[in-house]
XYZ file of C-alpha atoms in Angstrom:
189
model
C -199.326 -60.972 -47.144
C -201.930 -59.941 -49.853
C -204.526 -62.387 -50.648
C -204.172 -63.865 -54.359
C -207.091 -63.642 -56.587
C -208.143 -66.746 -56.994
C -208.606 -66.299 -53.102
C -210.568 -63.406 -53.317
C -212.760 -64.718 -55.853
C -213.808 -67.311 -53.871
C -214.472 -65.151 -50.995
C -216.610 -62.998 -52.887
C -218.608 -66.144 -54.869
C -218.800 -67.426 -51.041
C -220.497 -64.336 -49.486
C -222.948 -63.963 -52.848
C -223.975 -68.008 -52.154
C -224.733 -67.433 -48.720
C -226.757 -64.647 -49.174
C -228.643 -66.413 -51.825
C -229.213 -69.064 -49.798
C -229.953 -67.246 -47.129
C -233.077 -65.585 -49.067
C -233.949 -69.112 -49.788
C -234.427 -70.479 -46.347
C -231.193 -72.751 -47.763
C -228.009 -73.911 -45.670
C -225.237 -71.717 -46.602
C -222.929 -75.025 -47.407
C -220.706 -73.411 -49.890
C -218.110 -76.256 -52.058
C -215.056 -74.781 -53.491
C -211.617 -76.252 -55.331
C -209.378 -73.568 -53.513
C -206.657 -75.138 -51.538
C -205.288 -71.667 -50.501
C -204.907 -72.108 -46.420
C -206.048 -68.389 -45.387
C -209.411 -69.337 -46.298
C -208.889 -71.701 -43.101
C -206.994 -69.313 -41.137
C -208.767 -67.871 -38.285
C -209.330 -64.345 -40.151
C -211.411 -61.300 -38.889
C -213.131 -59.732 -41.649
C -216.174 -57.228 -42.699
C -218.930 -57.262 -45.343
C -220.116 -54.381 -46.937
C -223.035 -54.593 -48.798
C -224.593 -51.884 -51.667
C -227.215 -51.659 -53.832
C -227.075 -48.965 -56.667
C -224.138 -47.198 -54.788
C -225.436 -47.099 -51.255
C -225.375 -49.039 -48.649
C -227.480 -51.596 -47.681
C -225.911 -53.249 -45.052
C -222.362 -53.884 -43.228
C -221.528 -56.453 -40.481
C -218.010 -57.806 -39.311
C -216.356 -58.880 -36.576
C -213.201 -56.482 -35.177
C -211.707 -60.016 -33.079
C -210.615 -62.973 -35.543
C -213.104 -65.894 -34.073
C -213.226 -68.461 -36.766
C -211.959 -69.583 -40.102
C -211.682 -66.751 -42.405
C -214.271 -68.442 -45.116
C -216.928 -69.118 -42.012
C -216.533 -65.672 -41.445
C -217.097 -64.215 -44.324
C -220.251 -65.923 -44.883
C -221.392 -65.960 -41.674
C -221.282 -61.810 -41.815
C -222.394 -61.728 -45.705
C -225.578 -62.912 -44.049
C -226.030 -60.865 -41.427
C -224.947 -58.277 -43.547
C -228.035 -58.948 -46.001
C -230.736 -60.213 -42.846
C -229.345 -58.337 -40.051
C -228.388 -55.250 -40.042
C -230.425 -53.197 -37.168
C -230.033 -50.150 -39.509
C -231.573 -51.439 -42.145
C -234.932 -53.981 -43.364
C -233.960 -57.779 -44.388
C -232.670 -57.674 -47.957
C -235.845 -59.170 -50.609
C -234.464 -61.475 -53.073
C -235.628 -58.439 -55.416
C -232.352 -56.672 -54.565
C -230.062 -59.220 -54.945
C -229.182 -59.122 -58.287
C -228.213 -55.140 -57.826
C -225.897 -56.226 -54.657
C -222.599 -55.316 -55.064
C -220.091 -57.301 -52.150
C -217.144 -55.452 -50.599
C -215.245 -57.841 -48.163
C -212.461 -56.185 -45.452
C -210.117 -58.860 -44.328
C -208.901 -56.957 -40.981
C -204.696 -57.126 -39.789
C -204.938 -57.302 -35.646
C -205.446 -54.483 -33.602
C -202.687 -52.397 -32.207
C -203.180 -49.736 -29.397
C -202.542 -45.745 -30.138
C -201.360 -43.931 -27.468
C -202.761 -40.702 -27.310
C -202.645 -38.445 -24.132
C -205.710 -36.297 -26.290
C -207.786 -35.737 -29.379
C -204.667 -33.912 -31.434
C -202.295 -36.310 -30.541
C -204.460 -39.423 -31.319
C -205.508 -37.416 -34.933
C -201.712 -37.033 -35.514
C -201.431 -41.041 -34.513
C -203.754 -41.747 -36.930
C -203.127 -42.306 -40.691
C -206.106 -41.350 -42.969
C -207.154 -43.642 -45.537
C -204.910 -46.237 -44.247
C -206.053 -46.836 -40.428
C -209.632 -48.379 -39.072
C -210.253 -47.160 -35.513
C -211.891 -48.250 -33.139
C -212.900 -45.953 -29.897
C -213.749 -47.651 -26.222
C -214.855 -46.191 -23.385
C -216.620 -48.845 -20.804
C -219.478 -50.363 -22.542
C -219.462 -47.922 -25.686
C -217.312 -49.283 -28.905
C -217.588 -48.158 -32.356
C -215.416 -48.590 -35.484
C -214.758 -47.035 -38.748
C -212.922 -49.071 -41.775
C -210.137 -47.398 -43.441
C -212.706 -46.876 -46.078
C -214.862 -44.227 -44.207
C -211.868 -41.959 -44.370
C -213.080 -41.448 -48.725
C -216.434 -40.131 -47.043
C -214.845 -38.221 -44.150
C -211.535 -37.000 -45.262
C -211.064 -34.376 -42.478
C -209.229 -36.098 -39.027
C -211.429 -33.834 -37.130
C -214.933 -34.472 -38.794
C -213.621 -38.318 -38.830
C -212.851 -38.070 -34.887
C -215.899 -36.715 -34.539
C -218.466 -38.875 -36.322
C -216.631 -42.187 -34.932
C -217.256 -40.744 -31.191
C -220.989 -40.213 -32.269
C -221.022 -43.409 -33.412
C -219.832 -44.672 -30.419
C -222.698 -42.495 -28.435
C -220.225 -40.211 -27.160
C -220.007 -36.563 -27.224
C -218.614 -35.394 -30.660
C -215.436 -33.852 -28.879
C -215.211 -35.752 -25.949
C -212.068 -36.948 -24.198
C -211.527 -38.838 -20.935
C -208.427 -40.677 -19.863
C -210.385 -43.789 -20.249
C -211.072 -43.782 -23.807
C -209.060 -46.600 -24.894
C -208.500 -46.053 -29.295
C -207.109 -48.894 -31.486
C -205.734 -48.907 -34.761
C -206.211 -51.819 -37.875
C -206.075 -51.886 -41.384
C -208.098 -53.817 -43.775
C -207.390 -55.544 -47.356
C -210.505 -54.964 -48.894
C -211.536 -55.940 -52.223
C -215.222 -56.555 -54.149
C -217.238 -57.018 -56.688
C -217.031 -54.838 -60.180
C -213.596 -53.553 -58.877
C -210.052 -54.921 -59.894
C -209.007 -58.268 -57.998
């Protein structure tokens, strides 16, 4: 079920507080009038964060652990602090952040016996994936797929990622499939 703007909206003004806050030394206590009972659900969800079109930082959680509006603002600030790839965001930047939230559906396995059946499995711009083998996990949002079109090149860049060869295969990669309602700032709600 879609979330309903007024929903959204306070999802987004909820990750913006926290990172404000957050550059303040501030608790992240955010007050809001929104009844809606997803925001209490126990949600996974992703924050993207960009400043002048790139990004700047993106944490989430792939497992729902907590209330969807705890989660969101937890990962808005570690989004914005962090992110190993990137240097704590200065309170000079924030007014140029723009905040993408992913709420994540659950996981579902894809059964794939190798790489062209998985990539026939898979349904670009609609399906995150995540890739497992032992210790190694990465993930791509549904999202990625504007920046990597090609299954292939998308396959490939999710198993380096991942720190795996860029066309390995082993019966003990384990792949799952999600998708994502994402939404943000300075795009249609």
């Amino acid at each position: 079920m879609p979330l309903s703007a007024p929903t959204r909206i306070t999802l987004l003004d909820a990750a913006r507080h926290s990172i404000r806050q957050s550059l303040n030394d501030q608790p992240a206590a955010f007050s809001h009038q929104n009844g809606d009972p997803v925001l209490r659900a126990v949600r996974a969800s992703f924050v993207t964060l960009k400043r002048r079109g790139t990004l700047r930082g993106c944490i989430g959680n792939l497992a729902a652990k907590q209330e969807l509006l705890a989660d969101v603002m937890q990962n808005a600030q570690l989004a914005a602090c962090h992110d190993p790839r990137f240097p704590p965001l200065l309170a000079a930047e924030f007014e140029d952040l723009n905040i993408e939230i992913s709420v994540l559906s659950d996981t579902e396995p894809v059964a794939a016996h190798n790489r062209d059946e998985l990539l026939h499995a898979l349904r670009p711009g609609t399906d995150g994936v995540i890739v497992q083998e032992g210790e190694r996990r990465a993930t791509f949002l549904p999202a990625v797929w504007s920046s990597l079109p090609d299954p292939g090149e998308f396959y490939a860049q999710l198993m380096c990622k991942a720190g795996l060869g860029v066309t390995h295969w082993s019966p003990t990669l384990r792949f799952f499939r999600y998708q994502t309602e994402s939404f943000g700032e300075g795009k249609q709600i």
